[in-house]
Short mmCIF file of C-alpha atoms in Angstrom, two decimals:
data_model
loop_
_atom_site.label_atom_id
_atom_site.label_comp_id
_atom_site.label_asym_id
_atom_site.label_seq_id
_atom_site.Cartn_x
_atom_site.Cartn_y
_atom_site.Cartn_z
CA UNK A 1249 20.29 -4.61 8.00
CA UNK A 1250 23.43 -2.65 7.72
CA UNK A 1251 22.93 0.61 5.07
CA UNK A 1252 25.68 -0.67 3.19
CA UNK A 1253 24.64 -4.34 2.88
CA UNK A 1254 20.75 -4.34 1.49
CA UNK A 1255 21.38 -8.26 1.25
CA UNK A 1256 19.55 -10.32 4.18
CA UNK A 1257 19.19 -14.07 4.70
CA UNK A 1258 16.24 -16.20 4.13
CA UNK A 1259 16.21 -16.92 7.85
CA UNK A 1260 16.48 -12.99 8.93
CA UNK A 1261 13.95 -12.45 5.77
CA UNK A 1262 11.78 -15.23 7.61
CA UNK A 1263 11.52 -13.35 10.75
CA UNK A 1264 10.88 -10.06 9.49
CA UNK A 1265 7.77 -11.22 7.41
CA UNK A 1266 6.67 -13.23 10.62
CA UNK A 1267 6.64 -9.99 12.50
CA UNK A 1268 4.39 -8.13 9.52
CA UNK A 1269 2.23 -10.53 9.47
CA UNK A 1270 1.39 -10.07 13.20
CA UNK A 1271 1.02 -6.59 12.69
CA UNK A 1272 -0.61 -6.49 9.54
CA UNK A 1273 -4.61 -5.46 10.06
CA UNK A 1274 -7.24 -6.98 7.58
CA UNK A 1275 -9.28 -4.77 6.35
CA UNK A 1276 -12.80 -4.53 6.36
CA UNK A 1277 -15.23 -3.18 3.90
CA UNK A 1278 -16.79 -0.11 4.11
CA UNK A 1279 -19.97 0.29 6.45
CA UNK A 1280 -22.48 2.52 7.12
CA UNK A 1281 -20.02 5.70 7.78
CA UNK A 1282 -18.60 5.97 4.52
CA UNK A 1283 -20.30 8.64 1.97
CA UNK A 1284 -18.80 7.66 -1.12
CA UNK A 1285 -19.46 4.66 -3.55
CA UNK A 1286 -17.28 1.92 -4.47
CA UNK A 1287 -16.58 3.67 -7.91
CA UNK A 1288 -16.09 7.13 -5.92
CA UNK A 1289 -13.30 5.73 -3.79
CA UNK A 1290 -11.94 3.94 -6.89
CA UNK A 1291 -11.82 7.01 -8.74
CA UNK A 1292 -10.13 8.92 -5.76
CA UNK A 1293 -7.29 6.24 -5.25
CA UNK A 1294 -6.72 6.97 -8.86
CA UNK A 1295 -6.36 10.73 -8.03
CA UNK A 1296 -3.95 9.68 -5.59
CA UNK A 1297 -2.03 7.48 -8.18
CA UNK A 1298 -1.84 9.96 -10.87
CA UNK A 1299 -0.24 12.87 -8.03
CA UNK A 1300 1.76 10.18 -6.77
CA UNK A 1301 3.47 9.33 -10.48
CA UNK A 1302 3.48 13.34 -11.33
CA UNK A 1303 5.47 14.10 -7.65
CA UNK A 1304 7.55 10.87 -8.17
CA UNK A 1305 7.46 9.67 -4.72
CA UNK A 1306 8.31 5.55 -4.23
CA UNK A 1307 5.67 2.98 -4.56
CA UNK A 1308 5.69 2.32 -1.00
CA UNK A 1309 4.57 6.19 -0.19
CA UNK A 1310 2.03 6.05 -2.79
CA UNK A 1311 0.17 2.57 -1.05
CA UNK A 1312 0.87 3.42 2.10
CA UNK A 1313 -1.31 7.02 1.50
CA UNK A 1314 -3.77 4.81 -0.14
CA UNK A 1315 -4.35 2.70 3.00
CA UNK A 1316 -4.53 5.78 5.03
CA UNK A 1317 -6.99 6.57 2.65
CA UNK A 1318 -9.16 3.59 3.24
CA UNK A 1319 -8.63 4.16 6.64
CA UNK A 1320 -9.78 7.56 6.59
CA UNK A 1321 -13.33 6.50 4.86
CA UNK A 1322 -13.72 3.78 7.38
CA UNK A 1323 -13.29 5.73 10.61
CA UNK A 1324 -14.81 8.94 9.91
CA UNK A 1325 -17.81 11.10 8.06
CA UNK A 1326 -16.23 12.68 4.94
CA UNK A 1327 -18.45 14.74 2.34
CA UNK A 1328 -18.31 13.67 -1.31
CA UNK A 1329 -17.30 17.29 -1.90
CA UNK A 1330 -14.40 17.37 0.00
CA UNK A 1331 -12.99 13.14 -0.66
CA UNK A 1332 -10.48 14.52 -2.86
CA UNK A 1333 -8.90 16.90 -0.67
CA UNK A 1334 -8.14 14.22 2.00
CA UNK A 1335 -7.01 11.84 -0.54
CA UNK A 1336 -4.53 14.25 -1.86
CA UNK A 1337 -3.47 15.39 2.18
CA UNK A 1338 -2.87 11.29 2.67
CA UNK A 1339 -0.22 11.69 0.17
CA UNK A 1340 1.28 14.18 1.98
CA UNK A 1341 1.29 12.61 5.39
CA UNK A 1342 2.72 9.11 3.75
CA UNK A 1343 5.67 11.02 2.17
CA UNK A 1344 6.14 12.88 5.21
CA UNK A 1345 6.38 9.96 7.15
CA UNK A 1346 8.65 8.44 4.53
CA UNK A 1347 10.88 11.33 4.24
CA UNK A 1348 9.99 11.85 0.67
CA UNK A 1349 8.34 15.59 0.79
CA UNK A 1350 10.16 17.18 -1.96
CA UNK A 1351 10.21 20.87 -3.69
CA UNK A 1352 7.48 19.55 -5.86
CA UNK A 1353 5.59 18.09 -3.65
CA UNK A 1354 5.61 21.41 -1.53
CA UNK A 1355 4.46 23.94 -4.34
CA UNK A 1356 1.61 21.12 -5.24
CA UNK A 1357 0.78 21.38 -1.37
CA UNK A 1358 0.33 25.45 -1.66
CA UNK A 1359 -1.67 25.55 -4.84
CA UNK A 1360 -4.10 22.89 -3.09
CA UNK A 1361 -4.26 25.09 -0.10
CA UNK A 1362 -4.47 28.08 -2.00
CA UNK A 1363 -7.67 25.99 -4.11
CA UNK A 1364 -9.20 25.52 -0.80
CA UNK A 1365 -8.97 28.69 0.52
CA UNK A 1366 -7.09 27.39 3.90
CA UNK A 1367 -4.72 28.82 5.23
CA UNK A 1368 -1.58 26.48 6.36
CA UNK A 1369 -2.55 26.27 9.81
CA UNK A 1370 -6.28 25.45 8.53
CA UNK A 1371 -4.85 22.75 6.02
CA UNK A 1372 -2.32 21.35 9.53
CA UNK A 1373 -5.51 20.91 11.88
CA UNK A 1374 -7.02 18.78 9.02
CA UNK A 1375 -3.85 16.21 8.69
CA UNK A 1376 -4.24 16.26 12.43
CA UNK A 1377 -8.13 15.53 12.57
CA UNK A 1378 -6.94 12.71 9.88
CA UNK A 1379 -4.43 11.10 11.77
CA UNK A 1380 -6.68 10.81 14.68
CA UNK A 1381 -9.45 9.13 12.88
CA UNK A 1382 -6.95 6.72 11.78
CA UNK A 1383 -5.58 6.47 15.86
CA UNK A 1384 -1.99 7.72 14.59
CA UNK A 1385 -1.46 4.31 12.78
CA UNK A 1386 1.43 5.71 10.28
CA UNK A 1387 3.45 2.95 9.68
CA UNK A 1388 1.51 0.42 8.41
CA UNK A 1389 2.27 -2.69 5.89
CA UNK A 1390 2.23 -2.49 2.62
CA UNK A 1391 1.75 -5.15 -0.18
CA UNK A 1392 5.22 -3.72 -2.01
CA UNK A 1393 6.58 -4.49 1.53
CA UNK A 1394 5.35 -8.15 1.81
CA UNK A 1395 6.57 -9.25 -1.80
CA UNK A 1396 9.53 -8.21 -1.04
CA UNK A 1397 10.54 -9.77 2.37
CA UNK A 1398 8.50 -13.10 0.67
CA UNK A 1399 10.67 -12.67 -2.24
CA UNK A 1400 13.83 -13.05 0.23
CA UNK A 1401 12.68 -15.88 2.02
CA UNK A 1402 12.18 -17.76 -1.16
CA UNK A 1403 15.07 -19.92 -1.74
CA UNK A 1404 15.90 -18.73 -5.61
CA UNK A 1405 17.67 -16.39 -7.28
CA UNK A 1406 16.01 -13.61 -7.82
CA UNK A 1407 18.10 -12.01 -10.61
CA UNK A 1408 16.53 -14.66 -12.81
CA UNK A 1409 12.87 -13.31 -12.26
CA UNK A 1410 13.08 -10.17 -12.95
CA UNK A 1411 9.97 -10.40 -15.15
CA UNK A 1412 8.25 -11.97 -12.98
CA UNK A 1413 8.68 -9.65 -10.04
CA UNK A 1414 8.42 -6.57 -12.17
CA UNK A 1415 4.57 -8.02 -13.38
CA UNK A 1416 3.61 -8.71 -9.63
CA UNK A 1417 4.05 -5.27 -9.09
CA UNK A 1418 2.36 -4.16 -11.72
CA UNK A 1419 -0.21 -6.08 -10.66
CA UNK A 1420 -0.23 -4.95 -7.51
CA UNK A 1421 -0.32 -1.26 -8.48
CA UNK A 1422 -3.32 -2.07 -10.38
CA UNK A 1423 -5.54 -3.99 -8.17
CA UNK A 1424 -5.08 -1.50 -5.17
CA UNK A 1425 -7.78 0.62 -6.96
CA UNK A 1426 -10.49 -2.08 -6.74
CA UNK A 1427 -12.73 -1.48 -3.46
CA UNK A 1428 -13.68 -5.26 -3.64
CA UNK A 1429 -9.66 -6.76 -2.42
CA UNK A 1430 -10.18 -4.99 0.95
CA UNK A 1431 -11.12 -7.37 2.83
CA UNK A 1432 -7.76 -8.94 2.55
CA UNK A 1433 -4.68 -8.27 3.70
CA UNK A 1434 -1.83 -7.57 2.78
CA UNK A 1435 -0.06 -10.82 2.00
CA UNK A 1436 -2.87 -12.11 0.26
CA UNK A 1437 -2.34 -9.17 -2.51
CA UNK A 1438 1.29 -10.07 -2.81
CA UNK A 1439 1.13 -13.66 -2.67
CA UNK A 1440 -1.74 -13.72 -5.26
CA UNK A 1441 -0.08 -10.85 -7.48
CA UNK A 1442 3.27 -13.03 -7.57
CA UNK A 1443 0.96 -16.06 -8.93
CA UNK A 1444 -0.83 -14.23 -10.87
CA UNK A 1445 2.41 -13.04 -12.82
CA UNK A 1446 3.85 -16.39 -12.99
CA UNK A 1447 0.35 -17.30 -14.88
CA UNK A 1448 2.06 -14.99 -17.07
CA UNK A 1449 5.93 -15.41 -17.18
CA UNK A 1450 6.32 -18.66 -16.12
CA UNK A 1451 8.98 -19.47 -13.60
CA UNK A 1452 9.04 -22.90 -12.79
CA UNK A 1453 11.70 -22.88 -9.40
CA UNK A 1454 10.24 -19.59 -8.47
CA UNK A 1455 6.40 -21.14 -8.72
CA UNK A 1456 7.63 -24.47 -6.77
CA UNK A 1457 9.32 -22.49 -4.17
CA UNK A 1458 6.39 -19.74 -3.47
CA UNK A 1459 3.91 -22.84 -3.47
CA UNK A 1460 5.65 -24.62 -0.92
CA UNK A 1461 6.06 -21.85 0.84
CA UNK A 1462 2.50 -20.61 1.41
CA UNK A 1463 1.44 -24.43 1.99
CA UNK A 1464 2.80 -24.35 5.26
CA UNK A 1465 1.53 -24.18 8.43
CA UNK A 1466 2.79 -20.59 9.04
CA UNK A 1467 0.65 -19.21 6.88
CA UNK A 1468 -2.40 -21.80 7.01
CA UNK A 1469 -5.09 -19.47 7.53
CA UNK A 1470 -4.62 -17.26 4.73
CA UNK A 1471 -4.04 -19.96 2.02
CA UNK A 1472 -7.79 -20.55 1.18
CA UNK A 1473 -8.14 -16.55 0.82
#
């Protein structure tokens, strides 16, 4: 897609969500590794949330550091004591990634390290030891990612569901703190957010079309999920 035309076609829209689908990873829930609770890592991801409202970085950034998150907790031993300090450095690896490290951003950065007592070098071996326990994986998919290529290869207009769209994100922003949707991936979060917000703003040509879209065969083996 051109920079200067954002517009794509339901067919191009098609293919792109055919190829994040074969790259998107299910995730598992948390075994025997992990040293936090449930409610722990729900109240980190929250953390997360809050710094990621505060240093205004784009919705994508602030999943995308939550799923390096998860995959953090997964892959690797992590103290209770020190959950909230990689949680915070997963924000600062999505935005780097993203391009989104801004003034703010930085000064938050030095007041954590300073909190810490690390030096920068210190605080740059631990993003390193991160990224290796999550095997470099940086650009990963996204739920904000998947509604919106689904979104395109729905054959509506989309200026008339506005509401609609806006609530599925919502929703989307909300249920990313609860430890029990990991097992799914994550289509299943954005097709179920967009029907749970047309539960809630009904759209009838926007319901039809979603339904019919996820009913076929493409997309058989996540439908029951």
């Amino acid at each position: 897609v051109q920079e200067t035309d954002t517009t794509i076609s339901n067919e191009e829209a098609r293919t792109i969500l055919s190829y994040l689908l074969s790259v998107n990873q299910i995730s598992t829930q948390f075994n025997s590794k992990c040293q936090i609770t449930n409610l722990e890592r729900e109240a980190m991801v929250m953390n997360i949330i809050q710094a990621s409202n505060i240093l205004n970085v784009s919705t994508k950034t602030k999943h995308l550091a939550i799923q390096y998150f998860d995959n953090v907790l997964l892959n690797i031993k992590i103290e209770k004591s020190s959950a909230w300090l990689i949680a915070y450095l997963c924000l600062f690896i999505a935005a780097k990634f993203e391009g989104e490290v801004n003034e703010g951003m930085i000064h938050y950065k030095i007041n954590l390290r300073r909190s810490v007592l690390l030096s920068e070098s210190q605080l740059l071996k631990v993003e390193g030891q991160l990224l290796n326990s999550i095997g470099w994986n940086v650009s990963q998919v996204t739920a904000p990612e998947i509604l919106k290529v689904l979104l395109a290869v729905l054959n509506i207009d989309l200026n008339t569901a506005n509401e609609q769209i806006q609530e599925a994100e919502r929703i989307l922003d909300i249920c990313i703190i609860n430890s029990q949707i990991l097992p799914y991936n994550s289509f299943i979060w954005a097709c179920s957010a967009l029907l749970m917000a047309l539960e809630l703003h009904p759209h009838e040509q926007l319901k039809e079309s979603l339904e019919q879209e996820i009913h076929t065969e493409s997309y058989g083996k996540y439908y029951t999920q």
